[in-house]
mmCIF file of C-alpha atoms in Angstrom:
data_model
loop_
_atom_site.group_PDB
_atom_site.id
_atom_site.type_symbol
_atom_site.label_atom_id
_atom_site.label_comp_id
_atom_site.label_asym_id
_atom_site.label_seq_id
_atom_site.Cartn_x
_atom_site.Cartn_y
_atom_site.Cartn_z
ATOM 1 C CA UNK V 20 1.368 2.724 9.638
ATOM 2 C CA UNK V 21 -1.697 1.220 9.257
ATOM 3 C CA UNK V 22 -3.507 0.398 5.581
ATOM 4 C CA UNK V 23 -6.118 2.873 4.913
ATOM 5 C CA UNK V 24 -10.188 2.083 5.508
ATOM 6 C CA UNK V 25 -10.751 0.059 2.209
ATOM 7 C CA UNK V 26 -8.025 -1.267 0.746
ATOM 8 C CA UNK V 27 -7.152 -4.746 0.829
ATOM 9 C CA UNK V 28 -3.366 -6.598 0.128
ATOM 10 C CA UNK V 29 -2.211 -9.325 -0.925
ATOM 11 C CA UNK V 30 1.323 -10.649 -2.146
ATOM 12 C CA UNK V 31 1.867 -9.391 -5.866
ATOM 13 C CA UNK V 32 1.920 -11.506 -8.992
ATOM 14 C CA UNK V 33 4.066 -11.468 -11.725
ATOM 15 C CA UNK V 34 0.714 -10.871 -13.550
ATOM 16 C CA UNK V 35 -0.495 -8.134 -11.408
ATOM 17 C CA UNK V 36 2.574 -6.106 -11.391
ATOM 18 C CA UNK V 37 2.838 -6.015 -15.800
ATOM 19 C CA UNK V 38 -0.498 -5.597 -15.413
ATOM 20 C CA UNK V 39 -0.247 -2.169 -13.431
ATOM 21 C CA UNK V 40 2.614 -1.483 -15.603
ATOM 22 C CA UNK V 41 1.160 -1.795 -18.859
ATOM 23 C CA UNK V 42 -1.373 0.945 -17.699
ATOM 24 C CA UNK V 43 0.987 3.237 -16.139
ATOM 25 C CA UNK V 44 4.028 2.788 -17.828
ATOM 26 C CA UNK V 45 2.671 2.395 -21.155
ATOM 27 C CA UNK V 46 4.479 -1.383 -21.730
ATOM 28 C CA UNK V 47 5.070 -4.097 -19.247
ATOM 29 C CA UNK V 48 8.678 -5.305 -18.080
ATOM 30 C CA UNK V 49 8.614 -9.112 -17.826
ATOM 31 C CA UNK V 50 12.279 -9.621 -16.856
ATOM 32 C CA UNK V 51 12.565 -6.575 -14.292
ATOM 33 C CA UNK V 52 9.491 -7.734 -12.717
ATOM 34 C CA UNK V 53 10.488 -10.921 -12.572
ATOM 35 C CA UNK V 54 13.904 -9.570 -11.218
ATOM 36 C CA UNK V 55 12.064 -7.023 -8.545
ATOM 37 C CA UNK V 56 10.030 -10.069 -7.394
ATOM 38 C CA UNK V 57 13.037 -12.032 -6.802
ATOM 39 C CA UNK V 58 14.701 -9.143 -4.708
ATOM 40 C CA UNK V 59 12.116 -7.688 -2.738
ATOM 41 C CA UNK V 60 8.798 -8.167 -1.624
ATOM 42 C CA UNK V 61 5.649 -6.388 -3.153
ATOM 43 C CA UNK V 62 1.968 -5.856 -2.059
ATOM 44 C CA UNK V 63 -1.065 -5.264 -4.227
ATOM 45 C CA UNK V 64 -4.005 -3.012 -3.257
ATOM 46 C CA UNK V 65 -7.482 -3.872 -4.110
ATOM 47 C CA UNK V 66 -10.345 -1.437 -3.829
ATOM 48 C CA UNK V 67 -13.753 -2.678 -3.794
ATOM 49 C CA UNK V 68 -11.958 -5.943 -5.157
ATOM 50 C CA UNK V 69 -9.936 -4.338 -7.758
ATOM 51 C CA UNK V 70 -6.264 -4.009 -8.332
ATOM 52 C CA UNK V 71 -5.403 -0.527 -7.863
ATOM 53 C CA UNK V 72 -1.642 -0.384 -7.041
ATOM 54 C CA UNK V 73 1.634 -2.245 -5.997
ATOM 55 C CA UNK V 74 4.355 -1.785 -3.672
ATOM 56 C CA UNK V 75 7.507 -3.090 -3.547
ATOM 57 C CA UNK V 76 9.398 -3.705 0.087
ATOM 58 C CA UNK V 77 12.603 -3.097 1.026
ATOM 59 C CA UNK V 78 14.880 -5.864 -0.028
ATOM 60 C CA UNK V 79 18.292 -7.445 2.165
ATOM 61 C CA UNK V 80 19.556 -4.037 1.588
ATOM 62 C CA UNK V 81 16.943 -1.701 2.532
ATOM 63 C CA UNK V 82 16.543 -0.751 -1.175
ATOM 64 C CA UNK V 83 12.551 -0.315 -1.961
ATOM 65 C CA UNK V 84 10.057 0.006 -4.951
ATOM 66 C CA UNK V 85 8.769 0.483 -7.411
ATOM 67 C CA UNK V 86 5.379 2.166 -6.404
ATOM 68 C CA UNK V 87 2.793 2.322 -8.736
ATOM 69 C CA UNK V 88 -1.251 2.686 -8.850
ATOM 70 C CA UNK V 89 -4.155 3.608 -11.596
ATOM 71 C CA UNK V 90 -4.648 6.097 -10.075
ATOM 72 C CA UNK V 91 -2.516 9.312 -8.278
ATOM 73 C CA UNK V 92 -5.238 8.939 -5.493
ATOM 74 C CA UNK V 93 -4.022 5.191 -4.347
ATOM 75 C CA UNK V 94 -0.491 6.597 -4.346
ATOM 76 C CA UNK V 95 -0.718 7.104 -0.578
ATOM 77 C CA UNK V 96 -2.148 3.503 0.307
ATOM 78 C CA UNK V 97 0.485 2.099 -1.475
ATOM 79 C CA UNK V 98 3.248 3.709 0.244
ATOM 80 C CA UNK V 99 1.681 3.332 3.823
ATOM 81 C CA UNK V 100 1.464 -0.077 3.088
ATOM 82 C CA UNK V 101 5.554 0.053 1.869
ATOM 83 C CA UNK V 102 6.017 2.091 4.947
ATOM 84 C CA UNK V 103 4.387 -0.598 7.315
ATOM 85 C CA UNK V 104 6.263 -3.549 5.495
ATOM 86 C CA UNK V 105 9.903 -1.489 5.984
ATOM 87 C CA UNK V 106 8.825 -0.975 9.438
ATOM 88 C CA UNK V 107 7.950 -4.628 10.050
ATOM 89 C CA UNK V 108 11.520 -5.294 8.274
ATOM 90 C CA UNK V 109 13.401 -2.953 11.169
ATOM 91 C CA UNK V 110 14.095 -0.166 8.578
ATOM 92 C CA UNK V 111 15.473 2.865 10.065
ATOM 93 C CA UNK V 112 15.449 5.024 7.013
ATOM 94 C CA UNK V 113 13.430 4.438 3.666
ATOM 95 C CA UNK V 114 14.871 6.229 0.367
ATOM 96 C CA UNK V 115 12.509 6.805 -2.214
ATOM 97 C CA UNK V 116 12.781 8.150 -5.999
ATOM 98 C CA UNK V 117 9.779 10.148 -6.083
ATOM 99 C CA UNK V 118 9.105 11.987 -9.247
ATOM 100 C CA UNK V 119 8.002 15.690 -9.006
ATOM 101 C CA UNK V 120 4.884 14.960 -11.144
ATOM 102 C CA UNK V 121 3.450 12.245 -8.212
ATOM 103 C CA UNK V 122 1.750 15.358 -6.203
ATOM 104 C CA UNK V 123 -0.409 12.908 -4.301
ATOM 105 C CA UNK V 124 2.467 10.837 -3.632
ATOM 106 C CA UNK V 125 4.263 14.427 -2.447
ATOM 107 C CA UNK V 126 1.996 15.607 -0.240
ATOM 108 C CA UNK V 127 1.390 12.782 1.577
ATOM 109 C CA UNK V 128 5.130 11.846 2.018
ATOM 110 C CA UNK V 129 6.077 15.847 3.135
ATOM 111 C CA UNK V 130 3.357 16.861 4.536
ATOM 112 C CA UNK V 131 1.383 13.520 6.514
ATOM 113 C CA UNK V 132 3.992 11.712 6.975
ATOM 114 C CA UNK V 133 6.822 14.395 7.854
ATOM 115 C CA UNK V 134 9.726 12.750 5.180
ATOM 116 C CA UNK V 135 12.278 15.403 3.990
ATOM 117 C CA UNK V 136 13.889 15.582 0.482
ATOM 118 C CA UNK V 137 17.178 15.225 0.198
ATOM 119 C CA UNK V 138 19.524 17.404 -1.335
ATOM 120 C CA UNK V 139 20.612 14.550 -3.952
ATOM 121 C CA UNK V 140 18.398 15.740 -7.031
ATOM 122 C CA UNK V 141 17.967 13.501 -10.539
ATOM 123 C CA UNK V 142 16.889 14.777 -14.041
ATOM 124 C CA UNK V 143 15.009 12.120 -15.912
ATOM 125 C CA UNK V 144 14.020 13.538 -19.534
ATOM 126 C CA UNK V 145 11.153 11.973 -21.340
ATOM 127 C CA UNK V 146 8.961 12.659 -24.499
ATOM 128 C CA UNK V 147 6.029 12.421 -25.348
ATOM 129 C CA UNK V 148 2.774 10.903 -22.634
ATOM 130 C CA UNK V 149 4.190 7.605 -23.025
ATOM 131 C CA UNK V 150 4.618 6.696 -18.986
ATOM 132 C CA UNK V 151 1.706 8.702 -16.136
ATOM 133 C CA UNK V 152 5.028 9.455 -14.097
ATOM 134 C CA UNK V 153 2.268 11.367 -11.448
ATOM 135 C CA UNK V 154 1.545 7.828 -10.238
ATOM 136 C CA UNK V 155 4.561 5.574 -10.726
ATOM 137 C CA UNK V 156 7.735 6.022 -8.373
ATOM 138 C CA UNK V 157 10.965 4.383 -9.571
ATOM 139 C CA UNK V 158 13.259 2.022 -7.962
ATOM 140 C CA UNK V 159 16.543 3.077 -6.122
ATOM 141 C CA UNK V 160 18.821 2.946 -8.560
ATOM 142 C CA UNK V 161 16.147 4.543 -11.370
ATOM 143 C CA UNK V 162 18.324 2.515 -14.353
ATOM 144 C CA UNK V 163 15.416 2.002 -16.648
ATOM 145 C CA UNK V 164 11.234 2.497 -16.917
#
């Protein structure tokens, strides 16, 4: 899978990631960051030179993500760009939490790129517009935001 017509990546920072995080999540996560960084590698997108999104890879286990980006649009460069590096890492099979809020993220998964929910299904309450879950997709196992 090949990065989308302008978008560039780059390894992510520590920095970059909270960054993302603070906007999408609503707070930043220094230690599970720092954690996720340590297991598995991520990407960042720039647009026109701007951070837009991130992407964890799959890790020794084939585990993957987060995902997240400013903005639903970038949603699908970020996970073609996962997609390439799980490829790259001789992933078979990539298992993704995908919320049912991330439409763009959705679409493009079902209907582009042909994945198939499975039948496993998670309820994740929340109150209140504290995290933009339509642009944020969770790590595999989704212990904490």
């Amino acid at each position: 899978m090949k990065l989308p017509a302008g978008y560039e990546a780059a390894p992510a920072t520590l920095e970059d990631v909270l960054a993302i995080e603070r906007e999408v999540l609503g707070h930043g996560r220094p230690q599970e960051v720092a954690f996720m960084l340590a297991d598995r590698p991520a990407t960042l997108l720039r647009r026109d030179g701007r951070a837009v999104a991130y992407a964890f890879g799959p890790n020794a286990h084939d585990q993957c993500g987060p995902v997240a980006a400013l903005d639903p649009a970038d949603l699908p460069a970020a996970l073609a760009q996962l997609e390439t590096a799980a490829h790259a890492a001789g992933v078979e099979s990539l298992e993704l939490n995908v919320p049912l809020t991330a439409t763009e993220a959705l679409a493009w998964l079902l209907a582009e790129r042909r994945f198939r929910v499975d039948p496993l299904l998670a309820l994740f309450l929340a109150d209140g517009p504290w995290a933009k879950l339509d642009r944020y997709l969770p790590f595999n196992p989704c212990l904490f935001l």
